[in-house]
């Protein structure tokens, strides 16, 4: 019998809070440390590994976390989700993004169709379209090939696809699968669209309008902006635009697009990178085979998330350790620190994925919870972050758990040996150094130069960032966020918190304001 219970009502949570806190400065020093790094690692898909040696856990903590996983029925809840239960209670929707990359459980029929077949059909339609664009069978009005793809969308219709594009751009160039350059327009700031339009050759550009709802103000505004620019260039906008939306959206039946590809309400925006939302731009940019490999990587990681043994389920383990850090140790934030320039926008994507999913103060039944939920997520690629905010991470008054990501090899492979090491070696040396510096610290009589240590981190390590490892990495974080939502007993799949601002902005634009809103409107000259 599955029960949705608040975290603080679980006996195993009570027990977890009594487990002695691990002193990282001790356990990560000397031979102990060496043993831990070897021991506390679990394989992920595609040759990745999740290493949690520098987290404040030992066998006692892990045993308590395993009990918590069981009592919170994490595996059962995941099964309910992928078997098509209405897990998104707020919006009364199924949660089916896993089905865009595989079939984890039962077939799910909704809206009169088998959902897995529906997602595969959309992928096939996109693949066919992309192949025709690349082959010059679908061209501009002058019969010339499109060279650039521009995605117009915001939130989940921008962040994931943009982060994934940047993650694979150089890999695709190196591996001769790069087909078209991609650009992204998201912000309603006119300077965003104007700058992108000024940087491209519109006559040879195809625009992908992406909006699940088809009603997002920023995206519709930017669509008009782009259509205007196309018209001014003497071009027929409908020959340069495709749409990715849900079948029920106002965009679905429009003649304004060359083609329309569909996702549905069972795929949350922030979980949509593996649906048509990411599929269109990534297949156009790199070819459908590359997108298919990305899906394979995600599907492989999803399978690991099915494992009932927490120690062999990296997503569940990461989620549980995160909840321990947040709800027992009281840490307020988590930094995502990829030592990979290609992952420069990955932290931004995780910000939406995590904070929009788990930034909630009521449980899935609408009752207030008496404990903290999602942490603040931020991050930058290393080593850049080291020269910016790591000061606070090393010596600030808050302890911020860190999620490092690192690869043995670079994507492009061009490198240089300076002072006996390559740049890639320098990059990797830095991440190893940081983990130990944060964990162990360094005593100094000068308090200003003293490092307390005891600052926990984990690292995901892989050979190379490529479509498969990227898919696995993405699925890892998606599933981690989902497991944490289960532990907090919240609905990770709605986002009512974004509504109020939208309503007030409409009032400002309609000049229907008073009080503070009116004065701010006047100050901003609206
Ligand atoms: O794809 P769309 O319907 O245009 O939605 C775009 C974004 O806007 C909303 O306000 C939500 O906060 C996001 O979760 C969503 O991804």
PDB file of N, CA and C in Angstrom, residues 466-525:
ATOM      1  N   UNK A 466      29.837  13.501 -24.256  1.00  0.00           N
ATOM      2  CA  UNK A 466      29.348  13.224 -25.613  1.00  0.00           C
ATOM      3  C   UNK A 466      27.834  13.033 -25.515  1.00  0.00           C
ATOM      4  N   UNK A 467      27.126  12.761 -26.617  1.00  0.00           N
ATOM      5  CA  UNK A 467      25.659  12.688 -26.524  1.00  0.00           C
ATOM      6  C   UNK A 467      25.168  11.691 -25.483  1.00  0.00           C
ATOM      7  N   UNK A 468      25.812  10.535 -25.391  1.00  0.00           N
ATOM      8  CA  UNK A 468      25.337   9.523 -24.444  1.00  0.00           C
ATOM      9  C   UNK A 468      25.603   9.925 -22.999  1.00  0.00           C
ATOM     10  N   UNK A 469      26.811  10.395 -22.718  1.00  0.00           N
ATOM     11  CA  UNK A 469      27.098  10.773 -21.329  1.00  0.00           C
ATOM     12  C   UNK A 469      26.269  11.997 -20.931  1.00  0.00           C
ATOM     13  N   UNK A 470      26.019  12.874 -21.887  1.00  0.00           N
ATOM     14  CA  UNK A 470      25.175  14.044 -21.579  1.00  0.00           C
ATOM     15  C   UNK A 470      23.753  13.597 -21.231  1.00  0.00           C
ATOM     16  N   UNK A 471      23.230  12.645 -21.995  1.00  0.00           N
ATOM     17  CA  UNK A 471      21.886  12.131 -21.709  1.00  0.00           C
ATOM     18  C   UNK A 471      21.830  11.517 -20.316  1.00  0.00           C
ATOM     19  N   UNK A 472      22.866  10.753 -19.969  1.00  0.00           N
ATOM     20  CA  UNK A 472      22.911  10.116 -18.648  1.00  0.00           C
ATOM     21  C   UNK A 472      22.982  11.172 -17.545  1.00  0.00           C
ATOM     22  N   UNK A 473      23.784  12.183 -17.774  1.00  0.00           N
ATOM     23  CA  UNK A 473      23.943  13.266 -16.798  1.00  0.00           C
ATOM     24  C   UNK A 473      22.615  13.991 -16.567  1.00  0.00           C
ATOM     25  N   UNK A 474      21.931  14.280 -17.663  1.00  0.00           N
ATOM     26  CA  UNK A 474      20.643  14.979 -17.568  1.00  0.00           C
ATOM     27  C   UNK A 474      19.638  14.130 -16.782  1.00  0.00           C
ATOM     28  N   UNK A 475      19.537  12.857 -17.146  1.00  0.00           N
ATOM     29  CA  UNK A 475      18.570  11.979 -16.473  1.00  0.00           C
ATOM     30  C   UNK A 475      18.915  11.837 -14.995  1.00  0.00           C
ATOM     31  N   UNK A 476      20.208  11.836 -14.685  1.00  0.00           N
ATOM     32  CA  UNK A 476      20.618  11.743 -13.274  1.00  0.00           C
ATOM     33  C   UNK A 476      19.970  12.872 -12.462  1.00  0.00           C
ATOM     34  N   UNK A 477      20.114  14.084 -12.956  1.00  0.00           N
ATOM     35  CA  UNK A 477      19.588  15.218 -12.185  1.00  0.00           C
ATOM     36  C   UNK A 477      18.064  15.262 -12.214  1.00  0.00           C
ATOM     37  N   UNK A 478      17.465  14.918 -13.349  1.00  0.00           N
ATOM     38  CA  UNK A 478      15.991  14.878 -13.397  1.00  0.00           C
ATOM     39  C   UNK A 478      15.447  13.914 -12.344  1.00  0.00           C
ATOM     40  N   UNK A 479      16.053  12.734 -12.282  1.00  0.00           N
ATOM     41  CA  UNK A 479      15.542  11.719 -11.363  1.00  0.00           C
ATOM     42  C   UNK A 479      15.881  12.050  -9.911  1.00  0.00           C
ATOM     43  N   UNK A 480      17.021  12.670  -9.711  1.00  0.00           N
ATOM     44  CA  UNK A 480      17.376  13.107  -8.354  1.00  0.00           C
ATOM     45  C   UNK A 480      16.321  14.084  -7.816  1.00  0.00           C
ATOM     46  N   UNK A 481      15.986  15.056  -8.642  1.00  0.00           N
ATOM     47  CA  UNK A 481      14.992  16.065  -8.250  1.00  0.00           C
ATOM     48  C   UNK A 481      13.650  15.397  -7.932  1.00  0.00           C
ATOM     49  N   UNK A 482      13.274  14.438  -8.750  1.00  0.00           N
ATOM     50  CA  UNK A 482      12.011  13.715  -8.534  1.00  0.00           C
ATOM     51  C   UNK A 482      12.031  12.954  -7.204  1.00  0.00           C
ATOM     52  N   UNK A 483      13.138  12.241  -6.917  1.00  0.00           N
ATOM     53  CA  UNK A 483      13.222  11.488  -5.658  1.00  0.00           C
ATOM     54  C   UNK A 483      13.171  12.444  -4.459  1.00  0.00           C
ATOM     55  N   UNK A 484      13.810  13.597  -4.595  1.00  0.00           N
ATOM     56  CA  UNK A 484      13.774  14.549  -3.475  1.00  0.00           C
ATOM     57  C   UNK A 484      12.350  15.053  -3.251  1.00  0.00           C
ATOM     58  N   UNK A 485      11.630  15.288  -4.344  1.00  0.00           N
ATOM     59  CA  UNK A 485      10.227  15.706  -4.226  1.00  0.00           C
ATOM     60  C   UNK A 485       9.413  14.659  -3.482  1.00  0.00           C
ATOM     61  N   UNK A 486       9.685  13.384  -3.772  1.00  0.00           N
ATOM     62  CA  UNK A 486       8.981  12.303  -3.061  1.00  0.00           C
ATOM     63  C   UNK A 486       9.311  12.360  -1.558  1.00  0.00           C
ATOM     64  N   UNK A 487      10.604  12.576  -1.263  1.00  0.00           N
ATOM     65  CA  UNK A 487      11.005  12.607   0.155  1.00  0.00           C
ATOM     66  C   UNK A 487      10.340  13.770   0.892  1.00  0.00           C
ATOM     67  N   UNK A 488      10.224  14.889   0.228  1.00  0.00           N
ATOM     68  CA  UNK A 488       9.612  16.062   0.873  1.00  0.00           C
ATOM     69  C   UNK A 488       8.077  16.014   0.798  1.00  0.00           C
ATOM     70  N   UNK A 489       7.571  15.012   0.080  1.00  0.00           N
ATOM     71  CA  UNK A 489       6.121  14.844  -0.096  1.00  0.00           C
ATOM     72  C   UNK A 489       5.481  16.050  -0.787  1.00  0.00           C
ATOM     73  N   UNK A 490       6.241  16.644  -1.720  1.00  0.00           N
ATOM     74  CA  UNK A 490       5.700  17.789  -2.460  1.00  0.00           C
ATOM     75  C   UNK A 490       5.432  17.368  -3.914  1.00  0.00           C
ATOM     76  N   UNK A 491       4.684  18.190  -4.615  1.00  0.00           N
ATOM     77  CA  UNK A 491       4.469  17.944  -6.037  1.00  0.00           C
ATOM     78  C   UNK A 491       5.557  18.682  -6.811  1.00  0.00           C
ATOM     79  N   UNK A 492       6.496  17.939  -7.379  1.00  0.00           N
ATOM     80  CA  UNK A 492       7.623  18.564  -8.092  1.00  0.00           C
ATOM     81  C   UNK A 492       7.250  18.973  -9.517  1.00  0.00           C
ATOM     82  N   UNK A 493       5.993  18.798  -9.896  1.00  0.00           N
ATOM     83  CA  UNK A 493       5.664  18.922 -11.319  1.00  0.00           C
ATOM     84  C   UNK A 493       4.729  20.079 -11.671  1.00  0.00           C
ATOM     85  N   UNK A 494       4.427  20.934 -10.698  1.00  0.00           N
ATOM     86  CA  UNK A 494       3.697  22.154 -11.064  1.00  0.00           C
ATOM     87  C   UNK A 494       4.559  23.363 -10.686  1.00  0.00           C
ATOM     88  N   UNK A 495       4.104  24.567 -10.988  1.00  0.00           N
ATOM     89  CA  UNK A 495       4.901  25.770 -10.742  1.00  0.00           C
ATOM     90  C   UNK A 495       4.001  26.984 -10.564  1.00  0.00           C
ATOM     91  N   UNK A 496       3.086  26.878  -9.588  1.00  0.00           N
ATOM     92  CA  UNK A 496       2.140  27.984  -9.368  1.00  0.00           C
ATOM     93  C   UNK A 496       2.861  29.267  -8.983  1.00  0.00           C
ATOM     94  N   UNK A 497       4.061  29.114  -8.408  1.00  0.00           N
ATOM     95  CA  UNK A 497       4.813  30.283  -7.946  1.00  0.00           C
ATOM     96  C   UNK A 497       5.241  31.241  -9.040  1.00  0.00           C
ATOM     97  N   UNK A 498       5.068  30.867 -10.297  1.00  0.00           N
ATOM     98  CA  UNK A 498       5.461  31.792 -11.355  1.00  0.00           C
ATOM     99  C   UNK A 498       4.266  32.627 -11.828  1.00  0.00           C
ATOM    100  N   UNK A 499       3.072  32.335 -11.298  1.00  0.00           N
ATOM    101  CA  UNK A 499       1.865  32.969 -11.852  1.00  0.00           C
ATOM    102  C   UNK A 499       1.657  34.424 -11.411  1.00  0.00           C
ATOM    103  N   UNK A 500       1.838  34.693 -10.114  1.00  0.00           N
ATOM    104  CA  UNK A 500       1.484  36.005  -9.571  1.00  0.00           C
ATOM    105  C   UNK A 500       2.179  37.146 -10.321  1.00  0.00           C
ATOM    106  N   UNK A 501       3.457  36.975 -10.580  1.00  0.00           N
ATOM    107  CA  UNK A 501       4.214  38.006 -11.294  1.00  0.00           C
ATOM    108  C   UNK A 501       3.641  38.254 -12.683  1.00  0.00           C
ATOM    109  N   UNK A 502       3.223  37.168 -13.338  1.00  0.00           N
ATOM    110  CA  UNK A 502       2.656  37.315 -14.694  1.00  0.00           C
ATOM    111  C   UNK A 502       1.370  38.142 -14.635  1.00  0.00           C
ATOM    112  N   UNK A 503       0.529  37.866 -13.642  1.00  0.00           N
ATOM    113  CA  UNK A 503      -0.756  38.570 -13.508  1.00  0.00           C
ATOM    114  C   UNK A 503      -0.524  40.060 -13.252  1.00  0.00           C
ATOM    115  N   UNK A 504       0.418  40.348 -12.352  1.00  0.00           N
ATOM    116  CA  UNK A 504       0.682  41.751 -12.029  1.00  0.00           C
ATOM    117  C   UNK A 504       1.302  42.487 -13.221  1.00  0.00           C
ATOM    118  N   UNK A 505       2.160  41.805 -13.976  1.00  0.00           N
ATOM    119  CA  UNK A 505       2.773  42.444 -15.145  1.00  0.00           C
ATOM    120  C   UNK A 505       1.691  42.815 -16.165  1.00  0.00           C
ATOM    121  N   UNK A 506       0.695  41.967 -16.312  1.00  0.00           N
ATOM    122  CA  UNK A 506      -0.423  42.260 -17.226  1.00  0.00           C
ATOM    123  C   UNK A 506      -1.156  43.501 -16.761  1.00  0.00           C
ATOM    124  N   UNK A 507      -1.348  43.607 -15.451  1.00  0.00           N
ATOM    125  CA  UNK A 507      -2.039  44.789 -14.922  1.00  0.00           C
ATOM    126  C   UNK A 507      -1.230  46.054 -15.181  1.00  0.00           C
ATOM    127  N   UNK A 508       0.078  45.944 -15.028  1.00  0.00           N
ATOM    128  CA  UNK A 508       0.923  47.122 -15.289  1.00  0.00           C
ATOM    129  C   UNK A 508       0.754  47.548 -16.747  1.00  0.00           C
ATOM    130  N   UNK A 509       0.786  46.571 -17.656  1.00  0.00           N
ATOM    131  CA  UNK A 509       0.693  46.905 -19.088  1.00  0.00           C
ATOM    132  C   UNK A 509      -0.684  47.458 -19.446  1.00  0.00           C
ATOM    133  N   UNK A 510      -1.708  47.046 -18.667  1.00  0.00           N
ATOM    134  CA  UNK A 510      -3.067  47.560 -18.920  1.00  0.00           C
ATOM    135  C   UNK A 510      -3.317  48.870 -18.144  1.00  0.00           C
ATOM    136  N   UNK A 511      -2.287  49.374 -17.489  1.00  0.00           N
ATOM    137  CA  UNK A 511      -2.384  50.594 -16.645  1.00  0.00           C
ATOM    138  C   UNK A 511      -3.457  50.463 -15.578  1.00  0.00           C
ATOM    139  N   UNK A 512      -3.634  49.256 -15.093  1.00  0.00           N
ATOM    140  CA  UNK A 512      -4.627  48.992 -14.051  1.00  0.00           C
ATOM    141  C   UNK A 512      -3.881  48.826 -12.719  1.00  0.00           C
ATOM    142  N   UNK A 513      -3.262  49.910 -12.251  1.00  0.00           N
ATOM    143  CA  UNK A 513      -2.411  49.791 -11.054  1.00  0.00           C
ATOM    144  C   UNK A 513      -2.758  50.836 -10.012  1.00  0.00           C
ATOM    145  N   UNK A 514      -2.357  50.557  -8.799  1.00  0.00           N
ATOM    146  CA  UNK A 514      -2.429  51.555  -7.739  1.00  0.00           C
ATOM    147  C   UNK A 514      -1.276  51.275  -6.770  1.00  0.00           C
ATOM    148  N   UNK A 515      -1.149  52.099  -5.758  1.00  0.00           N
ATOM    149  CA  UNK A 515      -0.152  51.894  -4.705  1.00  0.00           C
ATOM    150  C   UNK A 515       1.261  51.728  -5.246  1.00  0.00           C
ATOM    151  N   UNK A 516       1.992  50.830  -4.622  1.00  0.00           N
ATOM    152  CA  UNK A 516       3.405  50.635  -4.971  1.00  0.00           C
ATOM    153  C   UNK A 516       3.571  50.253  -6.437  1.00  0.00           C
ATOM    154  N   UNK A 517       2.654  49.420  -6.943  1.00  0.00           N
ATOM    155  CA  UNK A 517       2.759  48.978  -8.341  1.00  0.00           C
ATOM    156  C   UNK A 517       2.686  50.177  -9.286  1.00  0.00           C
ATOM    157  N   UNK A 518       1.849  51.128  -8.955  1.00  0.00           N
ATOM    158  CA  UNK A 518       1.710  52.311  -9.815  1.00  0.00           C
ATOM    159  C   UNK A 518       3.001  53.130  -9.794  1.00  0.00           C
ATOM    160  N   UNK A 519       3.571  53.320  -8.589  1.00  0.00           N
ATOM    161  CA  UNK A 519       4.784  54.148  -8.496  1.00  0.00           C
ATOM    162  C   UNK A 519       5.945  53.460  -9.229  1.00  0.00           C
ATOM    163  N   UNK A 520       6.083  52.151  -9.053  1.00  0.00           N
ATOM    164  CA  UNK A 520       7.141  51.445  -9.802  1.00  0.00           C
ATOM    165  C   UNK A 520       6.905  51.582 -11.310  1.00  0.00           C
ATOM    166  N   UNK A 521       5.644  51.486 -11.737  1.00  0.00           N
ATOM    167  CA  UNK A 521       5.334  51.618 -13.178  1.00  0.00           C
ATOM    168  C   UNK A 521       5.764  52.991 -13.681  1.00  0.00           C
ATOM    169  N   UNK A 522       5.479  54.014 -12.865  1.00  0.00           N
ATOM    170  CA  UNK A 522       5.868  55.375 -13.272  1.00  0.00           C
ATOM    171  C   UNK A 522       7.386  55.510 -13.318  1.00  0.00           C
ATOM    172  N   UNK A 523       8.039  54.955 -12.304  1.00  0.00           N
ATOM    173  CA  UNK A 523       9.511  55.048 -12.255  1.00  0.00           C
ATOM    174  C   UNK A 523      10.141  54.400 -13.475  1.00  0.00           C
ATOM    175  N   UNK A 524       9.494  53.334 -13.986  1.00  0.00           N
ATOM    176  CA  UNK A 524      10.055  52.593 -15.126  1.00  0.00           C
ATOM    177  C   UNK A 524       9.465  53.080 -16.453  1.00  0.00           C
ATOM    178  N   UNK A 525       8.670  54.126 -16.373  1.00  0.00           N
ATOM    179  CA  UNK A 525       8.193  54.764 -17.594  1.00  0.00           C
ATOM    180  C   UNK A 525       7.310  53.849 -18.452  1.00  0.00           C
TER     181      UNK A 525
END
